[in-house]
mmCIF file of C-alpha atoms in Angstrom:
data_model
loop_
_atom_site.group_PDB
_atom_site.id
_atom_site.type_symbol
_atom_site.label_atom_id
_atom_site.label_comp_id
_atom_site.label_asym_id
_atom_site.label_seq_id
_atom_site.Cartn_x
_atom_site.Cartn_y
_atom_site.Cartn_z
ATOM 1 C CA MET A 291 180.950 149.623 132.375
ATOM 2 C CA ILE A 292 182.298 146.158 131.591
ATOM 3 C CA ASP A 293 186.102 145.958 131.835
ATOM 4 C CA GLY A 294 188.794 143.725 133.245
ATOM 5 C CA THR A 295 187.637 144.424 136.791
ATOM 6 C CA TRP A 296 184.168 142.900 136.258
ATOM 7 C CA PHE A 297 185.066 139.741 138.239
ATOM 8 C CA ARG A 298 187.431 141.312 140.745
ATOM 9 C CA ASN A 299 187.148 139.914 144.283
ATOM 10 C CA ILE A 300 184.385 137.500 143.337
ATOM 11 C CA SER A 301 186.289 134.739 145.184
ATOM 12 C CA TRP A 302 186.248 136.757 148.437
ATOM 13 C CA ASN A 303 183.062 135.324 149.916
ATOM 14 C CA THR A 304 184.078 131.770 149.128
ATOM 15 C CA ILE A 305 187.551 132.197 150.671
ATOM 16 C CA GLN A 306 186.037 133.925 153.701
ATOM 17 C CA GLU A 307 183.917 130.819 154.308
ATOM 18 C CA THR A 308 187.116 128.844 154.866
ATOM 19 C CA THR A 309 188.151 131.116 157.701
ATOM 20 C CA VAL A 310 184.966 130.773 159.770
ATOM 21 C CA GLY A 311 185.965 129.145 163.060
ATOM 22 C CA GLN A 312 189.581 129.189 161.931
ATOM 23 C CA PRO A 313 191.283 132.120 163.701
ATOM 24 C CA ILE A 314 194.755 132.936 162.498
ATOM 25 C CA PRO A 315 197.183 131.187 164.895
ATOM 26 C CA ASP A 316 199.835 133.356 166.483
ATOM 27 C CA ARG A 317 202.395 130.541 166.158
ATOM 28 C CA LEU A 318 203.080 127.804 163.617
ATOM 29 C CA TYR A 319 205.835 125.224 163.213
ATOM 30 C CA HIS A 320 208.242 124.567 160.393
ATOM 31 C CA TYR A 321 209.789 121.063 160.252
ATOM 32 C CA THR A 322 213.228 120.783 158.770
ATOM 33 C CA SER A 323 216.413 118.762 158.775
ATOM 34 C CA SER A 324 219.632 119.591 160.634
ATOM 35 C CA GLU A 325 220.988 121.181 157.481
ATOM 36 C CA GLY A 326 217.754 123.142 157.015
ATOM 37 C CA LEU A 327 217.893 124.535 160.547
ATOM 38 C CA LYS A 328 221.559 125.456 160.140
ATOM 39 C CA GLY A 329 220.828 127.354 156.943
ATOM 40 C CA ILE A 330 217.896 129.297 158.421
ATOM 41 C CA ILE A 331 219.751 130.353 161.561
ATOM 42 C CA GLU A 332 223.125 131.144 159.968
ATOM 43 C CA SER A 333 221.587 133.180 157.134
ATOM 44 C CA ASN A 334 218.665 134.689 159.080
ATOM 45 C CA CYS A 335 216.636 133.778 156.054
ATOM 46 C CA ILE A 336 213.625 131.601 155.238
ATOM 47 C CA ARG A 337 213.597 129.828 151.876
ATOM 48 C CA PHE A 338 210.331 130.018 149.985
ATOM 49 C CA ALA A 339 209.798 127.207 147.450
ATOM 50 C CA ASP A 340 208.284 127.467 144.009
ATOM 51 C CA ALA A 341 205.436 124.977 144.300
ATOM 52 C CA MET A 342 205.931 123.938 140.705
ATOM 53 C CA PHE A 343 209.235 122.302 141.655
ATOM 54 C CA MET A 344 208.379 120.698 144.978
ATOM 55 C CA ASN A 345 208.938 116.984 145.545
ATOM 56 C CA ASP A 346 205.188 116.402 145.813
ATOM 57 C CA GLY A 347 204.155 116.237 142.171
ATOM 58 C CA SER A 348 200.491 116.842 142.974
ATOM 59 C CA GLU A 349 201.186 120.130 144.779
ATOM 60 C CA THR A 350 200.011 122.358 141.871
ATOM 61 C CA VAL A 351 197.809 119.988 139.830
ATOM 62 C CA HIS A 352 195.371 118.567 142.431
ATOM 63 C CA GLY A 353 193.187 121.681 142.530
ATOM 64 C CA MET A 354 193.423 122.208 138.769
ATOM 65 C CA TYR A 355 192.133 118.719 138.035
ATOM 66 C CA LEU A 356 189.343 119.088 140.547
ATOM 67 C CA PHE A 357 188.293 122.466 139.119
ATOM 68 C CA ALA A 358 188.169 121.059 135.598
ATOM 69 C CA GLN A 359 185.919 118.226 136.742
ATOM 70 C CA ILE A 360 183.544 120.477 138.717
ATOM 71 C CA LEU A 361 183.328 122.994 135.877
ATOM 72 C CA THR A 362 182.569 120.280 133.307
ATOM 73 C CA ASP A 363 179.763 118.952 135.499
ATOM 74 C CA PHE A 364 178.380 122.437 136.130
ATOM 75 C CA MET A 365 178.280 123.252 132.429
ATOM 76 C CA ALA A 366 176.737 119.929 131.364
ATOM 77 C CA ASP A 367 173.260 121.397 130.718
ATOM 78 C CA LYS A 368 174.399 124.806 129.450
ATOM 79 C CA PRO A 369 174.328 126.064 125.861
ATOM 80 C CA ASP A 370 177.161 125.098 123.549
ATOM 81 C CA ASP A 371 178.535 128.637 123.340
ATOM 82 C CA GLU A 372 178.849 128.718 127.136
ATOM 83 C CA LYS A 373 180.504 125.316 127.176
ATOM 84 C CA SER A 374 183.017 126.659 124.666
ATOM 85 C CA LEU A 375 183.828 129.547 126.966
ATOM 86 C CA ALA A 376 184.281 127.120 129.848
ATOM 87 C CA GLU A 377 186.898 125.210 127.817
ATOM 88 C CA GLU A 378 188.701 128.466 127.071
ATOM 89 C CA LEU A 379 188.671 129.227 130.791
ATOM 90 C CA LYS A 380 190.378 125.935 131.518
ATOM 91 C CA GLN A 381 193.126 126.799 129.072
ATOM 92 C CA GLU A 382 193.490 130.308 130.487
ATOM 93 C CA LEU A 383 193.716 128.883 134.012
ATOM 94 C CA ALA A 384 196.736 126.799 133.028
ATOM 95 C CA VAL A 385 198.466 129.831 131.455
ATOM 96 C CA THR A 386 197.733 132.142 134.349
ATOM 97 C CA ALA A 387 198.770 129.506 136.897
ATOM 98 C CA ASN A 388 202.246 129.441 135.344
ATOM 99 C CA ILE A 389 202.561 133.218 135.831
ATOM 100 C CA MET A 390 200.825 133.424 139.225
ATOM 101 C CA ARG A 391 202.364 130.220 140.513
ATOM 102 C CA PRO A 392 202.492 129.890 144.292
ATOM 103 C CA ILE A 393 205.728 130.655 146.135
ATOM 104 C CA ILE A 394 205.284 129.045 149.545
ATOM 105 C CA PHE A 395 206.713 128.377 152.971
ATOM 106 C CA CYS A 396 205.085 125.407 154.712
ATOM 107 C CA MET A 397 204.299 125.207 158.408
ATOM 108 C CA SER A 398 202.163 123.025 160.632
ATOM 109 C CA ALA A 399 199.607 123.740 163.350
ATOM 110 C CA GLU A 400 201.307 121.108 165.531
ATOM 111 C CA GLN A 401 204.830 121.148 166.922
ATOM 112 C CA ASN A 402 205.427 117.469 167.554
ATOM 113 C CA LEU A 403 204.034 115.264 164.763
ATOM 114 C CA LEU A 404 205.304 111.740 164.231
ATOM 115 C CA ASN A 405 204.733 111.785 160.462
ATOM 116 C CA GLN A 406 206.798 114.981 160.108
ATOM 117 C CA TRP A 407 209.647 113.593 162.178
ATOM 118 C CA ARG A 408 209.705 110.566 159.867
ATOM 119 C CA ASP A 409 209.771 112.790 156.754
ATOM 120 C CA TYR A 410 212.590 115.030 157.933
ATOM 121 C CA GLY A 411 214.514 112.718 160.244
ATOM 122 C CA ALA A 412 215.956 110.137 157.896
ATOM 123 C CA ASP A 413 219.571 109.608 159.015
ATOM 124 C CA VAL A 414 219.698 113.050 160.737
ATOM 125 C CA VAL A 415 218.195 114.795 163.724
ATOM 126 C CA PRO A 416 215.167 116.888 162.591
ATOM 127 C CA TYR A 417 213.837 120.073 164.192
ATOM 128 C CA SER A 418 210.571 121.913 164.560
ATOM 129 C CA ILE A 419 210.936 125.702 164.490
ATOM 130 C CA GLU A 420 208.204 127.799 166.084
ATOM 131 C CA PHE A 421 207.519 131.063 164.239
ATOM 132 C CA ASP A 422 205.515 134.102 165.301
ATOM 133 C CA THR A 423 203.047 134.241 162.422
ATOM 134 C CA TYR A 424 201.802 137.766 163.192
ATOM 135 C CA VAL A 425 205.295 139.125 162.652
ATOM 136 C CA LEU A 426 205.875 137.107 159.441
ATOM 137 C CA GLN A 427 202.843 138.771 157.834
ATOM 138 C CA ARG A 428 204.080 142.339 158.294
ATOM 139 C CA SER A 429 204.709 143.087 154.649
ATOM 140 C CA ASN A 430 206.850 146.194 155.316
ATOM 141 C CA GLU A 431 209.325 144.194 157.439
ATOM 142 C CA PHE A 432 210.331 141.441 155.023
ATOM 143 C CA THR A 433 211.691 141.015 151.522
ATOM 144 C CA PHE A 434 208.296 140.536 149.830
ATOM 145 C CA PRO A 435 204.641 140.516 150.888
ATOM 146 C CA VAL A 436 202.940 137.248 151.836
ATOM 147 C CA TYR A 437 199.585 136.060 153.131
ATOM 148 C CA LEU A 438 198.815 133.135 155.424
ATOM 149 C CA ALA A 439 196.349 130.435 154.441
ATOM 150 C CA LYS A 440 195.151 127.227 156.053
ATOM 151 C CA VAL A 441 195.420 124.260 153.704
ATOM 152 C CA ILE A 442 192.128 122.521 152.876
ATOM 153 C CA TYR A 443 192.358 118.772 152.519
ATOM 154 C CA GLU A 444 188.742 117.448 152.709
ATOM 155 C CA ILE A 445 187.731 116.560 149.147
ATOM 156 C CA HIS A 446 183.982 117.180 149.560
ATOM 157 C CA TYR A 447 184.634 120.579 151.022
ATOM 158 C CA GLN A 448 186.954 121.435 148.179
ATOM 159 C CA GLN A 449 184.193 120.440 145.756
ATOM 160 C CA HIS A 450 181.670 122.544 147.661
ATOM 161 C CA LEU A 451 183.893 125.624 147.590
ATOM 162 C CA LEU A 452 184.615 125.259 143.854
ATOM 163 C CA LEU A 453 180.959 124.818 143.012
ATOM 164 C CA LYS A 454 180.082 127.878 145.085
ATOM 165 C CA LEU A 455 182.707 129.976 143.294
ATOM 166 C CA ILE A 456 181.832 128.664 139.837
ATOM 167 C CA ALA A 457 178.153 129.493 140.446
ATOM 168 C CA ALA A 458 179.079 133.018 141.540
ATOM 169 C CA ILE A 459 181.276 133.501 138.459
ATOM 170 C CA TYR A 460 178.531 132.159 136.194
ATOM 171 C CA GLN A 461 175.919 134.500 137.669
ATOM 172 C CA ARG A 462 178.240 137.470 137.365
ATOM 173 C CA ALA A 463 178.815 136.578 133.707
ATOM 174 C CA LYS A 464 175.054 136.425 133.151
ATOM 175 C CA ASP A 465 174.812 139.949 134.554
ATOM 176 C CA ILE A 466 176.715 141.226 131.497
ATOM 177 C CA PRO A 467 173.993 143.009 129.419
ATOM 178 C CA ALA A 468 172.640 140.862 126.612
ATOM 179 C CA GLY A 469 173.760 141.967 123.196
ATOM 180 C CA LEU A 470 176.811 143.792 124.464
ATOM 181 C CA GLU A 471 179.637 143.381 121.991
ATOM 182 C CA ILE A 472 182.684 141.901 123.707
ATOM 183 C CA SER A 473 185.936 142.442 121.867
ATOM 184 C CA GLN A 474 188.550 139.730 121.770
ATOM 185 C CA GLU A 475 190.799 141.895 123.913
ATOM 186 C CA LEU A 476 188.151 142.368 126.558
ATOM 187 C CA LYS A 477 187.251 138.674 126.447
ATOM 188 C CA SER A 478 190.876 137.781 127.125
ATOM 189 C CA GLN A 479 190.997 140.247 130.014
ATOM 190 C CA LEU A 480 187.834 138.771 131.532
ATOM 191 C CA LEU A 481 189.020 135.195 131.206
ATOM 192 C CA LYS A 482 192.323 136.049 132.905
ATOM 193 C CA ALA A 483 190.519 137.922 135.667
ATOM 194 C CA VAL A 484 188.332 134.875 136.348
ATOM 195 C CA ALA A 485 191.379 132.588 136.314
ATOM 196 C CA ILE A 486 193.080 134.747 138.921
ATOM 197 C CA GLU A 487 190.038 134.573 141.208
ATOM 198 C CA ILE A 488 189.936 130.794 140.899
ATOM 199 C CA LEU A 489 193.639 130.455 141.698
ATOM 200 C CA TRP A 490 193.219 132.482 144.948
ATOM 201 C CA LEU A 491 191.086 129.549 146.084
ATOM 202 C CA LEU A 492 192.902 126.628 144.471
ATOM 203 C CA TYR A 493 196.239 127.446 146.125
ATOM 204 C CA ARG A 494 194.638 126.561 149.444
ATOM 205 C CA PHE A 495 193.875 122.983 148.317
ATOM 206 C CA LYS A 496 196.000 119.877 148.810
ATOM 207 C CA ASN A 497 195.530 116.206 148.263
ATOM 208 C CA PRO A 498 193.671 114.590 151.214
ATOM 209 C CA ALA A 499 196.505 112.031 151.579
ATOM 210 C CA PHE A 500 198.563 114.780 153.305
ATOM 211 C CA ALA A 501 195.981 115.787 155.868
ATOM 212 C CA ALA A 502 198.095 114.591 158.817
ATOM 213 C CA GLU A 503 200.517 117.455 158.152
ATOM 214 C CA GLN A 504 197.943 120.026 159.356
ATOM 215 C CA GLU A 505 199.557 122.566 157.055
ATOM 216 C CA TRP A 506 199.308 126.299 156.989
ATOM 217 C CA ARG A 507 201.312 128.103 154.334
ATOM 218 C CA LEU A 508 202.736 131.521 153.744
ATOM 219 C CA ILE A 509 202.049 132.338 150.130
ATOM 220 C CA SER A 510 203.294 134.823 147.595
ATOM 221 C CA HIS A 511 203.174 134.519 143.791
ATOM 222 C CA GLY A 512 205.763 134.304 141.069
ATOM 223 C CA ASP A 513 204.685 137.487 139.325
ATOM 224 C CA SER A 514 204.661 139.363 142.655
ATOM 225 C CA VAL A 515 207.951 138.082 144.058
ATOM 226 C CA ALA A 516 209.723 139.019 140.839
ATOM 227 C CA TYR A 517 209.238 142.702 141.700
ATOM 228 C CA TYR A 518 211.168 142.322 144.946
ATOM 229 C CA THR A 519 213.873 139.705 144.513
ATOM 230 C CA GLN A 520 215.485 137.270 142.119
ATOM 231 C CA PRO A 521 215.472 133.508 142.552
ATOM 232 C CA ARG A 522 218.428 131.595 143.900
ATOM 233 C CA PHE A 523 219.008 127.918 143.198
ATOM 234 C CA ARG A 524 219.689 124.735 145.152
ATOM 235 C CA THR A 525 219.934 121.039 144.386
ATOM 236 C CA SER A 526 217.144 118.588 145.145
ATOM 237 C CA ARG A 527 215.835 115.224 143.975
ATOM 238 C CA LEU A 528 214.486 117.109 140.939
ATOM 239 C CA GLY A 529 217.899 118.566 140.101
ATOM 240 C CA VAL A 530 218.616 122.293 140.294
ATOM 241 C CA ILE A 531 215.499 124.209 141.441
ATOM 242 C CA PRO A 532 214.720 127.841 142.380
ATOM 243 C CA PHE A 533 213.962 129.251 145.776
ATOM 244 C CA TYR A 534 213.420 132.777 147.134
ATOM 245 C CA GLU A 535 215.044 134.295 150.206
ATOM 246 C CA PHE A 536 212.642 135.857 152.682
ATOM 247 C CA ARG A 537 214.553 138.126 155.031
ATOM 248 C CA ALA A 538 213.652 140.539 157.815
ATOM 249 C CA THR A 539 214.439 144.053 156.710
ATOM 250 C CA LYS A 540 213.974 145.730 160.132
ATOM 251 C CA SER A 541 215.531 143.148 162.411
ATOM 252 C CA LEU A 542 218.741 141.187 162.611
ATOM 253 C CA THR A 543 216.941 137.946 163.377
ATOM 254 C CA LEU A 544 213.816 136.052 162.356
ATOM 255 C CA PRO A 545 210.737 135.887 164.666
ATOM 256 C CA ILE A 546 211.577 132.458 166.062
ATOM 257 C CA ARG A 547 210.002 131.608 169.436
ATOM 258 C CA SER A 548 211.366 128.137 170.077
ATOM 259 C CA VAL A 549 213.020 125.118 168.501
ATOM 260 C CA LEU A 550 212.136 121.514 169.295
ATOM 261 C CA VAL A 551 214.678 118.754 168.678
ATOM 262 C CA GLY A 552 213.130 115.758 166.978
ATOM 263 C CA PRO A 553 213.283 112.180 168.271
ATOM 264 C CA SER A 554 216.871 111.148 168.829
ATOM 265 C CA PRO A 555 218.728 108.537 170.910
ATOM 266 C CA TYR A 556 220.691 111.449 172.329
ATOM 267 C CA SER A 557 217.946 114.028 172.797
ATOM 268 C CA ASN A 558 219.456 115.791 175.791
ATOM 269 C CA MET A 559 222.857 116.146 174.167
ATOM 270 C CA SER A 560 221.241 117.313 170.889
ATOM 271 C CA ASN A 561 219.322 119.953 172.846
ATOM 272 C CA MET A 562 222.474 121.210 174.596
ATOM 273 C CA ALA A 563 224.273 121.491 171.268
ATOM 274 C CA LEU A 564 221.261 123.327 169.802
ATOM 275 C CA GLN A 565 221.336 125.905 172.593
ATOM 276 C CA GLN A 566 224.981 126.632 171.911
ATOM 277 C CA PHE A 567 224.336 126.948 168.203
ATOM 278 C CA LEU A 568 221.429 129.347 168.636
ATOM 279 C CA ALA A 569 223.314 131.507 171.138
ATOM 280 C CA ALA A 570 226.297 131.764 168.779
ATOM 281 C CA HIS A 571 224.066 133.243 166.066
ATOM 282 C CA GLY A 572 222.027 135.773 168.010
ATOM 283 C CA TYR A 573 219.129 133.515 169.039
ATOM 284 C CA GLY A 574 220.196 132.941 172.647
ATOM 285 C CA GLY A 575 216.785 133.888 173.977
ATOM 286 C CA VAL A 576 214.971 131.239 171.957
ATOM 287 C CA ALA A 577 213.520 128.400 174.037
ATOM 288 C CA THR A 578 214.497 124.836 173.226
ATOM 289 C CA ASN A 579 213.309 121.381 174.129
ATOM 290 C CA TYR A 580 213.238 117.879 172.678
ATOM 291 C CA SER A 581 210.565 115.448 171.575
ATOM 292 C CA THR A 582 209.933 112.323 173.615
ATOM 293 C CA ILE A 583 208.035 110.530 170.846
ATOM 294 C CA PRO A 584 209.569 107.059 170.442
ATOM 295 C CA ILE A 585 210.627 106.423 166.878
ATOM 296 C CA ARG A 586 212.477 103.506 165.303
ATOM 297 C CA ARG A 587 215.370 104.310 162.988
#
């Protein structure tokens, strides 16, 4: 029977390829400013950002543009009716992406990266917070469920993965019995189902220019998060933007293992102050240290 589940999980094999030789790390690092650290510790809360409103304007569009290009090339020698369906899929992808937009919390595989200190240390002391990633993924212990994904930067690998997925989708579509009448309602369901499968992959892509960040991200989605919590708002360079509070529901504190003070002319003093701050808010057992990377301010 052909229904809206016809393409379900068709992205699984492609996504699984990205995990080969990439074991899930048990610890990852979140870089933040002094104000960011203060907010996390005092509220026992992680702020998840809506990727649509992040400062990096390419955050949500890089993968979409790449997909459109690969799909156009793939369909170049196909019949006109199939090309027309491909164009409808591009439109559906944009619609579905707005509903299933990624809600993310960014971390890095490395604790002490110069480029991250530069990004977060303008005029203030930055910090790198080490999180226990296994704990963060326990869906029954936090405000809403998330999954962890390694960001893929290499453009040729992104192209390879998209081509592999598009070929799998195309073959699955060809498996629909010839002559079967597809209603407009079913057609819409199938297009949306395909768009969802594509987005599972695209939300792991990022512009190669950011490869030095070595990013992993915790991801949820706008339509999913809405079942569990409402957005709050903060100011940014874009104006007033939404964020989502991710709280532990079975613990008084977050699974923080350590905090590293970023490059500072007064590293030792900054570290001593950090220890007092953590202890005052229930994180007295968290290890601290400071970076010795030289950095000009």
